[in-house]
Coordinates of C-alpha atoms in Angstrom, one line a residue:
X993 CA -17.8 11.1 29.2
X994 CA -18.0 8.0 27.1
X995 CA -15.6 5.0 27.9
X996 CA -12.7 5.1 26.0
X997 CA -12.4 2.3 22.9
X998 CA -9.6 0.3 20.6
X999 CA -11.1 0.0 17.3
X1000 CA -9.8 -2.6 15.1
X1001 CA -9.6 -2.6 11.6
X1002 CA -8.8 -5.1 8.8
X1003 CA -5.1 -3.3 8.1
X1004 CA -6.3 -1.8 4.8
X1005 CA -6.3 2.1 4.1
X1006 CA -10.2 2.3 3.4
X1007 CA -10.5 0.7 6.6
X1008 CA -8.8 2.7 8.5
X1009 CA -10.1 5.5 7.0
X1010 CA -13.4 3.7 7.8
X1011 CA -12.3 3.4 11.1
X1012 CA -11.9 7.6 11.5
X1013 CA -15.5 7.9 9.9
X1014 CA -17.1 5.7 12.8
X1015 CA -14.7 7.7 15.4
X1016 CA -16.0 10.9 14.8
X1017 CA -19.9 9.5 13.8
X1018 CA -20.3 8.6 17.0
X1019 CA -18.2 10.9 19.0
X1020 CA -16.5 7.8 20.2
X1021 CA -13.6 8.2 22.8
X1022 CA -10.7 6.7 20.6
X1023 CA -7.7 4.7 23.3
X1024 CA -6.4 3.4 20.0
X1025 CA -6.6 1.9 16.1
X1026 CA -4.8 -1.2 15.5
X1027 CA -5.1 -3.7 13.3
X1028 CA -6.7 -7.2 13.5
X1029 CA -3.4 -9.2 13.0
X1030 CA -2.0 -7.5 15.9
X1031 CA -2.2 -9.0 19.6
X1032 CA -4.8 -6.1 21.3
X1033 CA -3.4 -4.2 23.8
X1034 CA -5.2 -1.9 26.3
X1035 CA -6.7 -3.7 29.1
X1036 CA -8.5 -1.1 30.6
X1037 CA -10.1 -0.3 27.2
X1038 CA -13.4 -2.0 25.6
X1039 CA -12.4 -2.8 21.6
X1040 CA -14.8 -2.4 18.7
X1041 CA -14.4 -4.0 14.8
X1042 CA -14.9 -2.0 12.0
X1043 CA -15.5 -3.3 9.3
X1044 CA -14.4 -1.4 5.7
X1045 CA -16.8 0.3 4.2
X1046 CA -15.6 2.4 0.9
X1047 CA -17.9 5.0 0.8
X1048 CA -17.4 5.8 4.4
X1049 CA -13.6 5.9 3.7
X1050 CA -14.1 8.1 0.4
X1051 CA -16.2 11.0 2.6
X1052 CA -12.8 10.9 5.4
X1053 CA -10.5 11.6 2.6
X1054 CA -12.5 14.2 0.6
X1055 CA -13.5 15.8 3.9
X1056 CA -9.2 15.7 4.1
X1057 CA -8.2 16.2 1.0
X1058 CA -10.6 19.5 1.1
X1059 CA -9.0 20.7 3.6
X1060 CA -5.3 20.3 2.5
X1061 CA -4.0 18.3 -0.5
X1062 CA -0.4 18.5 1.0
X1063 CA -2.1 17.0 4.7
X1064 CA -3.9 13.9 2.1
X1065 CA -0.5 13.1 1.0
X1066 CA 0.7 13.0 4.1
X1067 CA -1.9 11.1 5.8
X1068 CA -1.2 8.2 2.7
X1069 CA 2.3 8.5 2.7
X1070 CA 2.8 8.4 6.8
X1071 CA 0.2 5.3 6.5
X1072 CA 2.5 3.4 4.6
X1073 CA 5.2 3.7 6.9
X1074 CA 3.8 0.8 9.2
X1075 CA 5.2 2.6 12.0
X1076 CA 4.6 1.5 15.7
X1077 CA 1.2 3.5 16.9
X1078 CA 0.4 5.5 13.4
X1079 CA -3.5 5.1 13.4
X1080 CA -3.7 7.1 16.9
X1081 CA -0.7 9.6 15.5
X1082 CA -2.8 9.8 12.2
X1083 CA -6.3 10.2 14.3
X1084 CA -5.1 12.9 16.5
X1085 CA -3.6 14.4 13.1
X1086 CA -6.5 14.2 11.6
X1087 CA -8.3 15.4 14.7
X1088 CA -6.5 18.9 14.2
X1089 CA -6.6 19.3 10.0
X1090 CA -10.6 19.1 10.9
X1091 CA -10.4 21.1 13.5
X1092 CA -7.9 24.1 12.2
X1093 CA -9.8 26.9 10.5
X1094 CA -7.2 26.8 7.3
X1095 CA -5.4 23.4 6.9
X1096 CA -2.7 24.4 4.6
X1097 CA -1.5 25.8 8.1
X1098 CA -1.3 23.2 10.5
X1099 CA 1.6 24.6 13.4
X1100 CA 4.4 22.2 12.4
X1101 CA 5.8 23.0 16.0
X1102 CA 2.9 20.9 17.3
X1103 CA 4.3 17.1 18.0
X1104 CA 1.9 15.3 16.2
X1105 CA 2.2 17.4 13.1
X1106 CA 6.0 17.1 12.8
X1107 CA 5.9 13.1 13.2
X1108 CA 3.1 12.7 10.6
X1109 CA 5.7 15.3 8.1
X1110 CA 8.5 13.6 9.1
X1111 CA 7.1 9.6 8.5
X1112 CA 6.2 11.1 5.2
X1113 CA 8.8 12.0 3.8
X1114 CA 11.1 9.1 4.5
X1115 CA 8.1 6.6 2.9
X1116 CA 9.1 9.7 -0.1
X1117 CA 12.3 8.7 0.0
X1118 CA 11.9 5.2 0.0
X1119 CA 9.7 5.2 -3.0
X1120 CA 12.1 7.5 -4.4
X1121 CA 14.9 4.9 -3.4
X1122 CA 13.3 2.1 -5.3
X1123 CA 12.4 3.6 -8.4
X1124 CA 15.7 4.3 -8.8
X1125 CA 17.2 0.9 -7.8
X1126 CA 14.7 -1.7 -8.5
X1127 CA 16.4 -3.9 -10.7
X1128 CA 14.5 -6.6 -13.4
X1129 CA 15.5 -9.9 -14.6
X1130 CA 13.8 -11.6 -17.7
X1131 CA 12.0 -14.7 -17.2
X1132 CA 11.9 -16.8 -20.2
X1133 CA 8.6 -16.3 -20.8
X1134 CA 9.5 -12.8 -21.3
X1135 CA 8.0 -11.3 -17.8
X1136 CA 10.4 -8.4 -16.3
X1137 CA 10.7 -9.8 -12.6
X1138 CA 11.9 -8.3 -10.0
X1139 CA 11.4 -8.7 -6.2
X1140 CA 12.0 -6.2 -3.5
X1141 CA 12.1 -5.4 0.3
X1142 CA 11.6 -1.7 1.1
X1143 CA 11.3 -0.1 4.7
X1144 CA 8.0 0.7 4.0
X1145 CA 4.9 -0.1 2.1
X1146 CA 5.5 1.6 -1.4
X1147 CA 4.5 -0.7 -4.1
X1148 CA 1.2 1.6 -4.4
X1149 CA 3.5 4.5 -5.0
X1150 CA 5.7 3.6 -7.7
X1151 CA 3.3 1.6 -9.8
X1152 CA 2.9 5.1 -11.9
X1153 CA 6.3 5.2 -12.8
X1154 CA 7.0 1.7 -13.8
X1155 CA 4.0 1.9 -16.1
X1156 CA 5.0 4.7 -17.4
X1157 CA 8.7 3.5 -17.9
X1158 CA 7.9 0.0 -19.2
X1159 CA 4.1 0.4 -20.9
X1160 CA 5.1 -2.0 -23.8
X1161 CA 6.5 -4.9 -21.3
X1162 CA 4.9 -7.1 -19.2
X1163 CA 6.4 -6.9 -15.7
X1164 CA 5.9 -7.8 -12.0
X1165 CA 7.5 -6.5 -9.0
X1166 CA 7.3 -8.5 -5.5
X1167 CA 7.7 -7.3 -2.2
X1168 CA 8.9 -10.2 -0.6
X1169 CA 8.4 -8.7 3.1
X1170 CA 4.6 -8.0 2.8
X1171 CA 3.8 -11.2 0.1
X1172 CA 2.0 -9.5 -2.8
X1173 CA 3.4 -7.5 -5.7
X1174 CA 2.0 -5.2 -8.5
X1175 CA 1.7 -6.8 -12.4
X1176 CA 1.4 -5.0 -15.5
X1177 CA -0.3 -7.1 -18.5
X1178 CA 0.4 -4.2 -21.2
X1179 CA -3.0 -3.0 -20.4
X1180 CA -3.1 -2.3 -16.7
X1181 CA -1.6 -2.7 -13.6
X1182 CA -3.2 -5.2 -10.7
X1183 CA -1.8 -6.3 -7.3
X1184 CA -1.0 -10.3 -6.4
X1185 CA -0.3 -12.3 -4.1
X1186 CA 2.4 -15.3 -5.0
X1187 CA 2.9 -18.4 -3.0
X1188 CA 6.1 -19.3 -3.9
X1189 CA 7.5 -21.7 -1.1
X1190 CA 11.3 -19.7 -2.0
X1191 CA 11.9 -16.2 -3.0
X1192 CA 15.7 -15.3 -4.6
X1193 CA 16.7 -12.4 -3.8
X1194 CA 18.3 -10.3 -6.5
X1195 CA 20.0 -7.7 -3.7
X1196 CA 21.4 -10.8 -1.4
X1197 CA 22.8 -13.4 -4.7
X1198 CA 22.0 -15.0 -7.9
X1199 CA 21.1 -18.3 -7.6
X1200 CA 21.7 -21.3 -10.3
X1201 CA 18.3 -20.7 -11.8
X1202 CA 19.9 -17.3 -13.9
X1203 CA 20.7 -18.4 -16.5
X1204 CA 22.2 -16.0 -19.4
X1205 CA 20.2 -13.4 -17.3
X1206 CA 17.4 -14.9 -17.3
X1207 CA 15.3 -16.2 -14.1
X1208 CA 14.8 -19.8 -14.5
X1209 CA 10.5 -19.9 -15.6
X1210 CA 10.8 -23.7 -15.4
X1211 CA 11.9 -24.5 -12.3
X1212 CA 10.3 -21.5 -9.7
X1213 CA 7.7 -20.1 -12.3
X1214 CA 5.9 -22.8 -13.9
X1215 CA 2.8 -22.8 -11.1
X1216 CA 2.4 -19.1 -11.5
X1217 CA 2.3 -18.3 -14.9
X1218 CA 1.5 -21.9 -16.9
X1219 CA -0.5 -24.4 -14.5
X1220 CA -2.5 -21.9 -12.0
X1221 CA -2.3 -18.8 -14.3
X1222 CA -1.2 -15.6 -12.5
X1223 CA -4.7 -13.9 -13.2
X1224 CA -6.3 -16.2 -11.1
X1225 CA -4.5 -14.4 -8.1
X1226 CA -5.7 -10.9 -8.4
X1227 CA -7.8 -10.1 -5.7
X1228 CA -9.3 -7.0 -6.8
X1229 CA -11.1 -6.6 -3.4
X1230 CA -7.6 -6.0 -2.1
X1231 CA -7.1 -4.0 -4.8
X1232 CA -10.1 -1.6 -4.0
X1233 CA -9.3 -1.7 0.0
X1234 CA -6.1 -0.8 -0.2
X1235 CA -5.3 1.6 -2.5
X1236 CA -7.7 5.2 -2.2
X1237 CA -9.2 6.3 -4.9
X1238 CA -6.4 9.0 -6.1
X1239 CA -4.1 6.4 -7.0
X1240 CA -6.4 3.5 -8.5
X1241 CA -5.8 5.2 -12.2
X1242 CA -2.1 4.1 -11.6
X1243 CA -3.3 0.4 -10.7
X1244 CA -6.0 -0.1 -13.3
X1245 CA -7.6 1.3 -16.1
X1246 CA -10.6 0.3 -14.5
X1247 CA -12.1 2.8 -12.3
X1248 CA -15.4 1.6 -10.6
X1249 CA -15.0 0.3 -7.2
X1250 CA -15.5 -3.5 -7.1

């Protein structure tokens, strides 16, 4: 039997889903997936690095998403939850779909399958939750901003809507919990990062820089979107890592990989 292994991954979707492909490649005896900013546990465990590779990642989710297109939404979805331990709840998931002669009938009595259903549907809710509630504030160079802190990772999820609610205004919504946020341009939508020493949250107060409803550019913009130019922070590596291929067309017209 082959020693068991840790793999660790970059935190990214693709590379977790990169991180399944070498799993089962090489018939390796997964103690656990965790992520590279996390201190490694399992000391009786040797740990390997994987490093992201799309296409990899691409054949794990077809080979999923052919099985079930209900089980790919849940893999995403319970993903995005950040939850304690996901990757070896996800891999054992995973482990099953392939396994089960007809995914659309995984036995939702089975332990793994109701946590993965369950995780789903509350990140479901959440991104539910914040299209609802999100609210903008005009800055006065006529950017809709608005910064958030969900329970889970949704800003890949409810960029469709927004675009679709708001195509003829440019607008950017931050998560202020994870440090990068999702801009539309009037042509497509792109994920930043923002290094903005303080964040106000519209939830918690309003702060003197609203002034007649309008965030205060000057004073906590100017960097971003005059002296440094906010397109000069789209990674669009992180864009491609990130955020699978099904929901790229809701980030950016632009649909090669990078």
């Amino acid at each position: 039997m082959n020693p068991s292994k840790t793999l660790i991954y970059d935190g990214s979707f693709n590379g977790f889903l990169t991180a399944i492909f070498v799993s089962f490649e090489e018939k390796i005896n997964v103690a656990d997936i965790q992520r590279n900013s996390q201190g490694q546990n399992g000391l009786f465990s040797e740990t390997e690095t994987i490093f992201t590779n799309v296409e990899k990642a691409k054949r794990v989710w077809n080979g999923i998403r052919n099985k079930s297109h209900n089980a790919i939404t849940n893999v995403y979805f319970a993903f995005l939850s950040e939850a304690e331990g996901v990757e070896l709840t996800l891999y054992t998931y995973i482990q099953k779909l392939m396994a089960s002669k007809n995914g659309k009938q995984l036995d939702y009595s089975d332990g793994i399958v109701l946590r993965i259903s369950q995780l789903a549907r509350s990140v479901g809710r959440e991104k539910h939750r914040m299209e609802a509630f999100v609210r903008f504030q005009l800055t006065k160079d006529d950017i809709y901003f608005a910064n958030i802190e969900p329970d889970f990772d949704v800003l890949p999820l409810i960029s469709k809507h927004f675009r679709n609610r708001y195509a003829d205004q440019q607008w950017l919504i931050y998560d202020v919990k994870r440090k990068y946020g999702i801009f539309y341009n009037l042509e497509h939508v792109e994920l930043v990062s923002l290094n903005l020493k303080q964040v106000h949250f519209n939830k918690i107060h309003k702060s003197d820089a609203f002034l007649s409803e309008e965030y205060d550019y000057q004073t906590l913009w100017n960097d971003y979107f005059k002296s440094t130019h906010i397109k000069s922070r789209i990674n669009r590596k992180l864009h491609t890592q990130h955020v699978p291929k099904r929901y790229w067309k809701y980030l950016s017209e632009k649909k090669e990989i990078a």
